[in-house]
XYZ file of C-alpha atoms in Angstrom:
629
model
C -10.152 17.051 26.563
C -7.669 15.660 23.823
C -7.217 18.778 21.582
C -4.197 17.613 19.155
C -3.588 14.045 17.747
C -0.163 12.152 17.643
C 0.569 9.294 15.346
C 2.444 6.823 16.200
C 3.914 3.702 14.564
C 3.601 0.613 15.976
C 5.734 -2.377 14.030
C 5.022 -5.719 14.844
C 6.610 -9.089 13.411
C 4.136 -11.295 12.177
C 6.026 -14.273 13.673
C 5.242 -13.171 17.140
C 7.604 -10.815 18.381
C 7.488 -7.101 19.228
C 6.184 -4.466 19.474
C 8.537 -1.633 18.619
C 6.756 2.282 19.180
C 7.998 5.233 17.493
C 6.590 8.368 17.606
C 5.605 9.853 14.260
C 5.166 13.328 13.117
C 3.971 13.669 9.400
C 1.057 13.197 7.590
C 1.582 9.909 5.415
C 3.950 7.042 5.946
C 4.007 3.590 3.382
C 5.845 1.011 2.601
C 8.643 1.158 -0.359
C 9.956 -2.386 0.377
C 10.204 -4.792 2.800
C 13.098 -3.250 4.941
C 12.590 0.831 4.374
C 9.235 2.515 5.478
C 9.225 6.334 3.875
C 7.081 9.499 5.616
C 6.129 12.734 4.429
C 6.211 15.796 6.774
C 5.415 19.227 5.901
C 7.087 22.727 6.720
C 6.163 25.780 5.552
C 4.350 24.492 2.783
C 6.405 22.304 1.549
C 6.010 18.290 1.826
C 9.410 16.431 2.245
C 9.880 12.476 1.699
C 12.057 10.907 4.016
C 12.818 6.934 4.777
C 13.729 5.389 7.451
C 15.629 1.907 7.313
C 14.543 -1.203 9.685
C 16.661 -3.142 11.259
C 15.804 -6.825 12.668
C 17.726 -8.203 15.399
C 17.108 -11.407 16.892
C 13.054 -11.645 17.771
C 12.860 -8.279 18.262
C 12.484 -5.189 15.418
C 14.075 -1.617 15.855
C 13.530 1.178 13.690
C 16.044 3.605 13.265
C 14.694 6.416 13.242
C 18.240 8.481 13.914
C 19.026 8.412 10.509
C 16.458 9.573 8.340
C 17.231 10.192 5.058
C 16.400 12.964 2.905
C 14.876 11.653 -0.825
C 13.172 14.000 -2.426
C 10.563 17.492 -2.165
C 6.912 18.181 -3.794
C 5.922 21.079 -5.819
C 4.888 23.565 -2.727
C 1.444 24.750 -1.582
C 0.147 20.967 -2.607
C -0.859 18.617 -0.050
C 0.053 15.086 -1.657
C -1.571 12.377 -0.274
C -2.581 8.419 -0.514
C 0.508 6.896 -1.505
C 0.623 3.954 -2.995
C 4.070 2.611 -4.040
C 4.802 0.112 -7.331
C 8.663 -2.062 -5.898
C 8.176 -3.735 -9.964
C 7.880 -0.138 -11.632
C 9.230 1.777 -9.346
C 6.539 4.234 -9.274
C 5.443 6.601 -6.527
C 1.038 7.316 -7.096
C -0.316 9.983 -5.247
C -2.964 12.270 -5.258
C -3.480 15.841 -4.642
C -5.693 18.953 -4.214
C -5.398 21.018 -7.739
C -6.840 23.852 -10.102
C -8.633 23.184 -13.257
C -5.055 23.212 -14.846
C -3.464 20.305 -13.254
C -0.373 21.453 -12.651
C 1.328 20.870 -9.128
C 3.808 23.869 -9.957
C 1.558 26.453 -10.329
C -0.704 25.706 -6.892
C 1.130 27.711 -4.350
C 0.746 30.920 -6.831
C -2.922 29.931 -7.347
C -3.821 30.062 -3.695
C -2.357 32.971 -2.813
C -4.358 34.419 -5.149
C -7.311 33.005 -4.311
C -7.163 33.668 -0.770
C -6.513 37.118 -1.860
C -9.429 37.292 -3.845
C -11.567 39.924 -2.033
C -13.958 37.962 -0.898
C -15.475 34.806 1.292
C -18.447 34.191 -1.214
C -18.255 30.455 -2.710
C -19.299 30.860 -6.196
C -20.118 27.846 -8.673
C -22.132 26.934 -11.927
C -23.372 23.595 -11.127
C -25.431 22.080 -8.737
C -22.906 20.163 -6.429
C -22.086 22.446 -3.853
C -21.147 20.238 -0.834
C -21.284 16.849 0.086
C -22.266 15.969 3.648
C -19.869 18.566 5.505
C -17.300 19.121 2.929
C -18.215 22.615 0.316
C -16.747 21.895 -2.675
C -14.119 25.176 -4.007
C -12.200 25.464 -7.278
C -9.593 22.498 -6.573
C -10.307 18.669 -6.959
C -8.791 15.586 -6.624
C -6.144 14.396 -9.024
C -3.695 11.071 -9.462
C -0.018 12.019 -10.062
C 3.054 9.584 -10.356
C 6.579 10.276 -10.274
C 9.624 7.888 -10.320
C 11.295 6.846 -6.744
C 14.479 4.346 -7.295
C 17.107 2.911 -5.014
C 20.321 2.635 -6.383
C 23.501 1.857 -4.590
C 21.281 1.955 -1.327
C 20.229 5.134 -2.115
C 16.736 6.501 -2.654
C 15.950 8.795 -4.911
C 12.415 11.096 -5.648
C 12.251 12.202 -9.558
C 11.524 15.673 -11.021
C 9.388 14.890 -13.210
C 5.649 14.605 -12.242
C 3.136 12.762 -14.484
C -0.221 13.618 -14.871
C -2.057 10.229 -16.433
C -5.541 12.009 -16.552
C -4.353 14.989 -18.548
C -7.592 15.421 -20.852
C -9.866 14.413 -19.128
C -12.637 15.513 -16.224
C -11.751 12.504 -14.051
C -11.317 13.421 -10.699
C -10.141 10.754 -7.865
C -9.968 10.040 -5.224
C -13.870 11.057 -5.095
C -14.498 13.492 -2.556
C -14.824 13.962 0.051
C -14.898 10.225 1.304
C -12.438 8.862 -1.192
C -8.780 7.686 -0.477
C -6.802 5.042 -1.596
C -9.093 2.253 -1.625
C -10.515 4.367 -5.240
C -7.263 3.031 -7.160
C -4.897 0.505 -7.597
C -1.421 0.331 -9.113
C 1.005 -2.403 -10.573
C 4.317 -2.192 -12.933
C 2.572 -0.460 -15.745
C -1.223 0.892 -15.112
C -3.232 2.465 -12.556
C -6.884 1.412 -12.202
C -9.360 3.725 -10.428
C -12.762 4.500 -10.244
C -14.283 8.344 -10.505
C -17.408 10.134 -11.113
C -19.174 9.596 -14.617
C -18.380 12.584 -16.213
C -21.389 12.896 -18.283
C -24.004 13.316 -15.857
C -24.706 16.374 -13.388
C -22.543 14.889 -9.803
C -25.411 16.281 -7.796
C -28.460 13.978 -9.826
C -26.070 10.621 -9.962
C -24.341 8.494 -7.946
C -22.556 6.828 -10.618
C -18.799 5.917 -11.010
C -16.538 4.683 -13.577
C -14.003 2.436 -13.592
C -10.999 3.281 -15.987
C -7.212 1.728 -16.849
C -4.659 3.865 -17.918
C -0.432 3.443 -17.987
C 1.148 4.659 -14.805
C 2.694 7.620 -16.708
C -0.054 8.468 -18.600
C -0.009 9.331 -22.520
C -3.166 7.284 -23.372
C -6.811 7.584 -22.882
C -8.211 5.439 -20.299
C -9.986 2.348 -21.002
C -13.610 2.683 -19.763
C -14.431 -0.790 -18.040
C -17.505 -0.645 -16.596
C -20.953 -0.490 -18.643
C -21.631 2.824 -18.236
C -25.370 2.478 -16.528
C -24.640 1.083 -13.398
C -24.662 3.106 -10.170
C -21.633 3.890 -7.336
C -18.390 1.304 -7.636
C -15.776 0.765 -4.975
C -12.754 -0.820 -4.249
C -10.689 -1.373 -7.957
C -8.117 -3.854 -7.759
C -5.854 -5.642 -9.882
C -4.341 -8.923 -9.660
C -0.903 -10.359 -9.461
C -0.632 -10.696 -13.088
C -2.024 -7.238 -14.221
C -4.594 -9.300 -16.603
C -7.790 -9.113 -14.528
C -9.112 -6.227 -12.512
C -12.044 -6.871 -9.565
C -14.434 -4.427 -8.270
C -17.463 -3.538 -5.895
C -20.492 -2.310 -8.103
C -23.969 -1.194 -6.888
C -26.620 -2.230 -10.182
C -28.944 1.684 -9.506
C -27.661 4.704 -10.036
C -28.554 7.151 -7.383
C -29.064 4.955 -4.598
C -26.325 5.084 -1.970
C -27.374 1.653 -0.039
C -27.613 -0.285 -3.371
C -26.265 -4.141 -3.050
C -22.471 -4.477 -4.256
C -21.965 -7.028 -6.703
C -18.152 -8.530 -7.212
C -17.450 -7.947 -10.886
C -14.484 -9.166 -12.516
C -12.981 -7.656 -16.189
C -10.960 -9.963 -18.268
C -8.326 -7.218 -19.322
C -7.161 -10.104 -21.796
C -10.613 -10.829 -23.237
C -12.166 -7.925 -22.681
C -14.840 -9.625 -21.110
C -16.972 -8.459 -17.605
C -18.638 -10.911 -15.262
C -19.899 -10.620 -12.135
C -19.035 -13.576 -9.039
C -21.345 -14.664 -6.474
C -24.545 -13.675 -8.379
C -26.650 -15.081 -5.919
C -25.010 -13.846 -3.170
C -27.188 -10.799 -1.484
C -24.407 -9.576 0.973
C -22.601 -6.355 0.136
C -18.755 -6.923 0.771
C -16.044 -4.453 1.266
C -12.296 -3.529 0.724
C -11.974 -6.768 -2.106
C -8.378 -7.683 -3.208
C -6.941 -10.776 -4.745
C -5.247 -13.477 -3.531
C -1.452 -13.428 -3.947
C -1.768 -16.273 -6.393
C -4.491 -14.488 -7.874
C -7.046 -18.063 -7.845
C -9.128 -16.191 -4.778
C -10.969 -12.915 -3.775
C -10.634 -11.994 -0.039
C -13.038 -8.850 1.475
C -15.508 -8.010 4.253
C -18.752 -7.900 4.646
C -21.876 -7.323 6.808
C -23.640 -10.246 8.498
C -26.730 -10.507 10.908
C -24.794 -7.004 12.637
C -20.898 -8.882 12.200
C -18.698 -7.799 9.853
C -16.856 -11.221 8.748
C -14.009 -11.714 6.580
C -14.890 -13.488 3.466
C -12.973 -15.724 0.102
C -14.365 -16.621 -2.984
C -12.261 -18.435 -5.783
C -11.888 -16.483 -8.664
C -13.873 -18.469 -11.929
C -12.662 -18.781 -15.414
C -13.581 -16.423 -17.636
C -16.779 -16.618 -19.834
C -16.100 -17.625 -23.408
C -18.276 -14.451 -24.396
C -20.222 -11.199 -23.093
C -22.863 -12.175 -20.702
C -22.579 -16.206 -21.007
C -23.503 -17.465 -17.420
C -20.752 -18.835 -15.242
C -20.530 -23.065 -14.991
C -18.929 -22.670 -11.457
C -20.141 -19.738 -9.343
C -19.861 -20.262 -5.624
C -20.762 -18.161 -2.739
C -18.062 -16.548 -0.787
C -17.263 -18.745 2.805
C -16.696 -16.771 5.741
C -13.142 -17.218 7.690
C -14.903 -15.182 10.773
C -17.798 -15.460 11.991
C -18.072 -12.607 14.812
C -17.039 -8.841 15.742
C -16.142 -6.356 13.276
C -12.938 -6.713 10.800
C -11.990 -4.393 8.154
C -9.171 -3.797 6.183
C -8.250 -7.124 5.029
C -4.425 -7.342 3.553
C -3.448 -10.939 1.676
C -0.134 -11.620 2.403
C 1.902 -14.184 1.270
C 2.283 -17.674 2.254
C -1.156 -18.212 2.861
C -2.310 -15.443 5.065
C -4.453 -12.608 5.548
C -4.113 -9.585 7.800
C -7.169 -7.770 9.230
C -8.214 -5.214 12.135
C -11.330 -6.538 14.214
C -12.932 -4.454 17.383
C -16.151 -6.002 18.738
C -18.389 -4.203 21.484
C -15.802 -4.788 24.352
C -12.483 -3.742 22.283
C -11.093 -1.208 19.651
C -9.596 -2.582 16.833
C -6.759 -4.648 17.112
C -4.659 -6.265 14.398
C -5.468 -10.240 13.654
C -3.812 -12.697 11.480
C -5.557 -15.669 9.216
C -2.765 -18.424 8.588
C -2.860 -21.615 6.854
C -5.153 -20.743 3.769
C -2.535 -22.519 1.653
C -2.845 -26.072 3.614
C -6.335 -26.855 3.078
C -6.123 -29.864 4.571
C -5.448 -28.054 7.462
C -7.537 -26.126 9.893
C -6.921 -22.197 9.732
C -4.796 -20.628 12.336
C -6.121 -17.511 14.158
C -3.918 -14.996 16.106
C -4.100 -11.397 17.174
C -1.293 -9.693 16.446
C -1.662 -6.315 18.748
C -2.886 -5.250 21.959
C -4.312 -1.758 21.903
C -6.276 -1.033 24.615
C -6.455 -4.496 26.040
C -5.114 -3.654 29.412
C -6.140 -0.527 29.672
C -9.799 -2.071 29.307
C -9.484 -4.712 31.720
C -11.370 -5.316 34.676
C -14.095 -2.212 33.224
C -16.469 -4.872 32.974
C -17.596 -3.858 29.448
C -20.602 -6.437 28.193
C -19.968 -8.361 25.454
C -23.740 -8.338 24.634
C -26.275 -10.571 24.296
C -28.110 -11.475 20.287
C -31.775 -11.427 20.496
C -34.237 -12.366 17.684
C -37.499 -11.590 17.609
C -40.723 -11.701 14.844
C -41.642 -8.091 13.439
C -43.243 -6.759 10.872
C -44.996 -9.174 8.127
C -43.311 -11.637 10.952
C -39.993 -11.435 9.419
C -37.121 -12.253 11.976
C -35.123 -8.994 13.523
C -31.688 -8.717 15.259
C -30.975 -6.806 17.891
C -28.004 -6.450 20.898
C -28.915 -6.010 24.521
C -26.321 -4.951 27.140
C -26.225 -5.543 30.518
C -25.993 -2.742 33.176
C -22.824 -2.986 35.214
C -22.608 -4.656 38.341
C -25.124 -7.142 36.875
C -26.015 -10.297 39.078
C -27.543 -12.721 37.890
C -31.257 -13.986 40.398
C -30.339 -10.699 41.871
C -33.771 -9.337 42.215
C -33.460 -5.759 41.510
C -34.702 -3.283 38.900
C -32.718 -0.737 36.583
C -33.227 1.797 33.840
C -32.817 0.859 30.059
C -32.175 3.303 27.060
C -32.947 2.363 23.505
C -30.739 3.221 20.902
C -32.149 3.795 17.562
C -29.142 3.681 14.779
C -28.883 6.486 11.367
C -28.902 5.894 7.739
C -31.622 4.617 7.745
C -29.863 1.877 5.620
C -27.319 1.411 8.405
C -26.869 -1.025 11.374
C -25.820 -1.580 14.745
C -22.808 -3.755 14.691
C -20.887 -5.685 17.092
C -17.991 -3.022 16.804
C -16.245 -0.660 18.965
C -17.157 3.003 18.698
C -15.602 6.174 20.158
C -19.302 8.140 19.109
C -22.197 6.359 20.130
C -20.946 3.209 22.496
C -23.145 1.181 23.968
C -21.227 0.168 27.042
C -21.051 3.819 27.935
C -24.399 3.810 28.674
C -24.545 0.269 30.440
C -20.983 1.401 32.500
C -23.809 3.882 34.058
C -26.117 1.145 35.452
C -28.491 1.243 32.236
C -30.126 -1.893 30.032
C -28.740 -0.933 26.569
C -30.873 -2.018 23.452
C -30.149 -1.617 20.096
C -31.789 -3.933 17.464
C -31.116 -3.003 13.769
C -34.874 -2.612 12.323
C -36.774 -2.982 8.766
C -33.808 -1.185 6.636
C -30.914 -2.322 8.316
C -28.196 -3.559 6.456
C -26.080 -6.587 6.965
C -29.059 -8.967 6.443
C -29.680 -9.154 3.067
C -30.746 -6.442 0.200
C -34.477 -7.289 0.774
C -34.653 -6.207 3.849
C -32.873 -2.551 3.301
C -34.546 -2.257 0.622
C -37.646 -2.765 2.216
C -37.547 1.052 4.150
C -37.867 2.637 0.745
C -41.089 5.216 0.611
C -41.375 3.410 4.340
C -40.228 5.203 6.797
C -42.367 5.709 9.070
C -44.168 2.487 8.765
C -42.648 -1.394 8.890
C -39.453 -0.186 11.026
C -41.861 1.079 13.895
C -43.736 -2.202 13.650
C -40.565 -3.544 14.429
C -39.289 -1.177 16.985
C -42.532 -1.352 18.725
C -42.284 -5.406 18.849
C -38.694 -5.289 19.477
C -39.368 -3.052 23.017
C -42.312 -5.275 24.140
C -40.061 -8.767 23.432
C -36.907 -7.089 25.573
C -39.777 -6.241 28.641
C -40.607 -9.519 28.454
C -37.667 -11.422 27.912
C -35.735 -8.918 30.728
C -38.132 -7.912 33.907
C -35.203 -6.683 35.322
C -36.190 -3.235 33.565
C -37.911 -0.940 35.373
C -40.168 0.501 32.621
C -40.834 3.490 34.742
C -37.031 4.469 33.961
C -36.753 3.740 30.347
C -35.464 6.795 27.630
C -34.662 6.129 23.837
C -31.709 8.094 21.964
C -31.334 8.464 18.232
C -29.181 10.297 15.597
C -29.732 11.381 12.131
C -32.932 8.403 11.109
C -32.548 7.548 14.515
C -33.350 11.611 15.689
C -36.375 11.064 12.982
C -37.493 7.758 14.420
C -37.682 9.981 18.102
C -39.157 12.876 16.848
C -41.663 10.240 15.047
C -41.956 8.081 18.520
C -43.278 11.685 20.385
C -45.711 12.648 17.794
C -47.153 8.887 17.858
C -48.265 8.053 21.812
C -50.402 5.506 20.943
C -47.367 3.514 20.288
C -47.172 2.950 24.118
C -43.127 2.644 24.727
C -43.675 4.440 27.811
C -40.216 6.213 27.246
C -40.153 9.215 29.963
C -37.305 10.964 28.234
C -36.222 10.952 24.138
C -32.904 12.455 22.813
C -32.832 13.747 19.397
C -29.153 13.771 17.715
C -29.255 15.433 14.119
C -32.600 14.035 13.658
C -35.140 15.133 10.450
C -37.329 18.029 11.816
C -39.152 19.033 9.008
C -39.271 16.095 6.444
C -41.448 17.839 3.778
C -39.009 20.169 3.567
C -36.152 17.819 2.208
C -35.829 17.362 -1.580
C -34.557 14.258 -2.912
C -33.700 15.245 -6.671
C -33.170 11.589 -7.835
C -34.573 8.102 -6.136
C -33.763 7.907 -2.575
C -35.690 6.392 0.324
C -38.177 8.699 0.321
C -40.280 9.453 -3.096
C -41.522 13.205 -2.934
C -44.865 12.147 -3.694
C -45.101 9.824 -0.201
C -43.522 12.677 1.898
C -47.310 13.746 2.668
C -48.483 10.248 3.069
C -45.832 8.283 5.143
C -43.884 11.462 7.099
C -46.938 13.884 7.675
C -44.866 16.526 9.775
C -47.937 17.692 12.063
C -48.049 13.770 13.240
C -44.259 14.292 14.698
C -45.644 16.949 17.017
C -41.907 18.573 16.960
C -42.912 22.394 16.032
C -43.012 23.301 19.236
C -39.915 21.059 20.806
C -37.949 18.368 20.801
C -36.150 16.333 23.266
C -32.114 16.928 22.781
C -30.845 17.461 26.327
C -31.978 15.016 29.298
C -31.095 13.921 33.032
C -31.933 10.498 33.821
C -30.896 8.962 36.909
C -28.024 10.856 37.597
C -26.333 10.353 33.707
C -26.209 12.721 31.609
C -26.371 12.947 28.016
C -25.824 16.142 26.379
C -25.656 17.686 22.477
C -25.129 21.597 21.307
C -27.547 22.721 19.065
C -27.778 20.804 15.408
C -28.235 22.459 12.263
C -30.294 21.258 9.158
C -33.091 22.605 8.279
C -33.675 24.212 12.096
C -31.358 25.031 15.089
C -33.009 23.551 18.339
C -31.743 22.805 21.860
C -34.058 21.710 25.057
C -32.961 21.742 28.393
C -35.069 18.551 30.132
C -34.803 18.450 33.905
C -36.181 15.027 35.207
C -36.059 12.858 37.850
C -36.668 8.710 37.307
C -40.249 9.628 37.203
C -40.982 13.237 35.872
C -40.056 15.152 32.744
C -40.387 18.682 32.282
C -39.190 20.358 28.956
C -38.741 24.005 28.186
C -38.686 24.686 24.706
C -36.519 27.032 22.607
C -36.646 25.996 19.044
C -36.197 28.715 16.590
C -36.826 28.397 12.497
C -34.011 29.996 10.248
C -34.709 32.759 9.226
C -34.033 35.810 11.951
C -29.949 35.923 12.635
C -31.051 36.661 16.015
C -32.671 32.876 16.781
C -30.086 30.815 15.090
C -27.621 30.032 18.024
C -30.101 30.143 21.295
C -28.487 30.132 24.810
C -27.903 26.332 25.954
């Protein structure tokens, strides 16, 4: 059982050599230039930053870490964090954790008292208490800057500590998911994105996207329109005249399609790029030349690394574009994120796939295009540690389901797999969360797939009606759906992998789902006539009591189909559900989940029985909350 973490930096030259390992306490570490990587460690209470010069020697790199040098201290009590670092302006951006004052000198005082306050009790006067695990308390999130400058080969932190969104209720990163892919810096300005101020945070998902000098002193220029939904992923380009950025069209809807829109900072003028483009992409930055965009996105369950060139600007407001291509993919499989442009024509990106964590991979050649690209991984994290496992790579599978639209799936082999070798095993079908989610061909240290085909089983996973990564359409198509078209599809999907695989014993067959995916199970026991002829279901965090959930803006789910579409006495869960099971010698095991009801169920089964012993308790007597597992 790992109880602690250690970080650890790994530096690698791009040109093939390496690696050099350090260890790494500290919470943060960044680049300042191309030759001195800083950190920030912490003791008692106060955060320190220190840097560490790099020396290169022939093909190999050493850091020397020996001589770490001192710059500068923060305010204490504050926990500074998501550095980003301006070589031009010499600028240090962070944020931190503050009071309603904003003012990093008086936060120590101000938690002292609070935690001194004579009491647990949360207490607010709005309607956004807490957002998925995280309870929101009487400090937000807040960009600082403060000057860092080398002179003489010396580095040195300033005193002074800016506050560019004095005056205003702009709070970013936004919590609790937020770090720092919500802002960009250059020379002079920062540009971010944060919650519309206007509306209640609880009703709206929608975020603003604002300019404002580096130091502050101004009001921030509002650049988006002001009725769109959630944005993501500001950026500005080389030249500090255009800023990019992911925008979803609906406000409060969280699986909206993200449109690239550009602002002309010269002409004051917004467009979007790739209007006809219904992929949602990810992490978008410019080119170093700033003529091209370069992201990620989703596509049919692969997360591919994308470019788009950048068109010129619209002579006015709204004009349609003359040239407006659709992004071209540079990958076509796995799972990248994180894609850095570097120069000379290359882009840096992590990839896993279903058979490998993520590992660090290199694009080259995007400046000879008369040239084909070059392709290179960079690290090798877990490569040999993996080898000879036998991990599947997986197989694709397509198949007609409902209104006969195509669906995509993944099917795993069990290991020890021969092929004509006439023998039958046990499958498990895994049924993914969001809904508006997917199944990707990524590694995962949660729910793997090859952990359940390393113990002899089949493992399906197909990414039904609400899926993402195949077009807005079809996630949209869930909405006030839930129980309907993505059952048609599951229900297909099961017969065409019996079919297609009669390798499966179907006598020895359990599905497993989390949050939709613990709905969809809980939906698949009150519904027998759909015949999967599962003899075991795990429920993970799955919806127990759906009329009980209250959606106060436009979600998936409309209040008034609740009744129609999710009628809680068809789930046939008030008695038990299935969380805990034995299935040919694997286990698979969860404590008891909170949300509207605690539950656990011990299952004791052989390949052919199931018997269930149910303990679910309603909230309500202290006594029943936490029963025995």
């Amino acid at each position: 059982m790992i109880s602690r973490s250690d970080k650890t930096i790994h530096l690698f030259s791009l040109s093939g050599h390496g690696p050099t390992t350090t260890k790494l306490e500290g919470s943060s570490a960044f680049w300042l230039d191309s030759r001195t990587l800083a950190r920030i460690t912490e003791k008692d209470g106060t955060q320190t930053l220190e840097t560490f010069d790099i020396s290169s020697g022939g093909d190999s790199l050493e850091f020397s870490f020996s001589t770490a040098n001192l710059v500068g201290s923060f305010p204490k009590g504050i926990s500074a964090d998501n550095f980003q670092y301006t070589q031009e302006g010499e600028m240090l951006v962070f944020s931190a954790l503050v009071y309603p004052d904003y003012d990093l000198q008086t936060v120590a005082d101000q938690n002292k008292a609070y935690e001194e306050r004579g009491t647990t009790a949360y207490v607010f006067d709005d309607t956004f208490v807490r957002h998925w695990d995280t309870w929101r308390g009487p400090k937000k999130s807040r960009l600082f800057s403060v000057s860092l400058t080398k002179g003489k080969g010396i580095w040195e932190l300033g005193s002074e500590f800016f506050r560019p969104l004095l005056d205003t209720e702009h709070f970013t990163p936004v919590e609790p998911f937020g770090g720092t892919e919500d802002f960009s810096i250059n020379r002079t300005h920062i540009l971010y994105t944060t919650k519309d101020p206007s509306v209640p945070e609880s009703l709206h998902t929608r975020q603003n996207v604002y300019l404002v000098p580096i130091k502050g002193g101004e009001k921030p220029k509002h650049l988006t329109s002001g009725t769109q939904g959630a944005t993501h992923s500001p950026a500005l380009n080389p030249g500090g005249d255009k800023a990019v950025w992911l925008e979803m069209k609906r406000d409060g809807y969280e699986s909206d399609h993200s449109s690239i829109v550009i602002y002309d900072l010269q002409k004051d003028i917004r467009f979007v790029v790739a209007k006809n483009w219904d992929r949602s992409p990810d992490g978008i930055a410019f080119s170093h030349d700033g003529s091209n965009l370069v992201f990620t996105a989703g596509d049919h369950g692969h997360i591919k690394v994308f470019t788009v060139s950048v068109p010129p600007t619209p002579s006015v407001q709204g004009e349609e574009l003359q040239e407006d291509p659709d992004p071209v993919s540079l990958t076509e499989f796995h799972a990248a994120t994180g894609a850095r442009v570097l120069p000379g024509g290359r882009i840096l990106y992590t990839a896993s796939s279903l058979v490998s964590p993520n590992n660090a991979h290199l694009i080259s050649g995007l400046d000879k295009p008369d040239q084909p690209l070059e392709f290179r991984r960079v690290t090798d994290f877990g490569i040999s540690e993996l080898e000879g496992k036998g991990l599947d790579p997986g197989e694709e599978i397509w198949f007609a389901g409902a209104q006969d639209i195509q669906v995509h799936g993944f099917v795993l082999k069990p290991k020890g797999w021969v092929e004509g070798k006439k023998k039958k095993y046990p499958a498990v079908f895994l049924i993914h969360g969001g809904p508006q989610g997917a199944w990707e061909d990524s590694w995962s240290t949660r729910w793997n797939p090859n952990v359940f085909s390393q113990q002899g089983y089949f493992t399906v996973f197909i990414n039904p009606t609400g899926s993402t990564t195949y077009g807005q359409n079809f996630t949209d198509a869930i909405t006030e759906d839930w129980g309907g078209k993505p059952f048609v599809d599951l229900q297909l999907g099961w017969k065409y992998i019996l079919d297609a695989y009669p390798e499966i014993d179907p006598q020895r067959t359990a599905a497993a789902g989390a949050s939709w995916g613990g709905f969809a199970i809980n939906w698949i026991q009150g519904h027998p006539e759909y015949n999967f002829g599962f003899k075991a279901l795990v429920c993970h965090d799955g919806v127990r009591n759906a009329s009980g959930l209250t959606f106060p803006f436009s979600s998936t789910i409309s209040r008034s189909s609740i009744h129609t579409t999710m009628d809680s006495q068809r789930m046939n869960c008030t008695s038990y559900v299935l969380v805990c099971y034995r299935l040919n010698h694997s286990n698979f095991m969860h404590p008891p989940v909170q949300s509207r009801f605690w539950w656990t169920t011990l299952v004791e089964q052989d390949a052919r029985q199931v018997q269930s012993v149910p303990i679910c308790r309603q909230l309500g007597n202290p006594a029943t909350r936490h029963p025995q597992r």
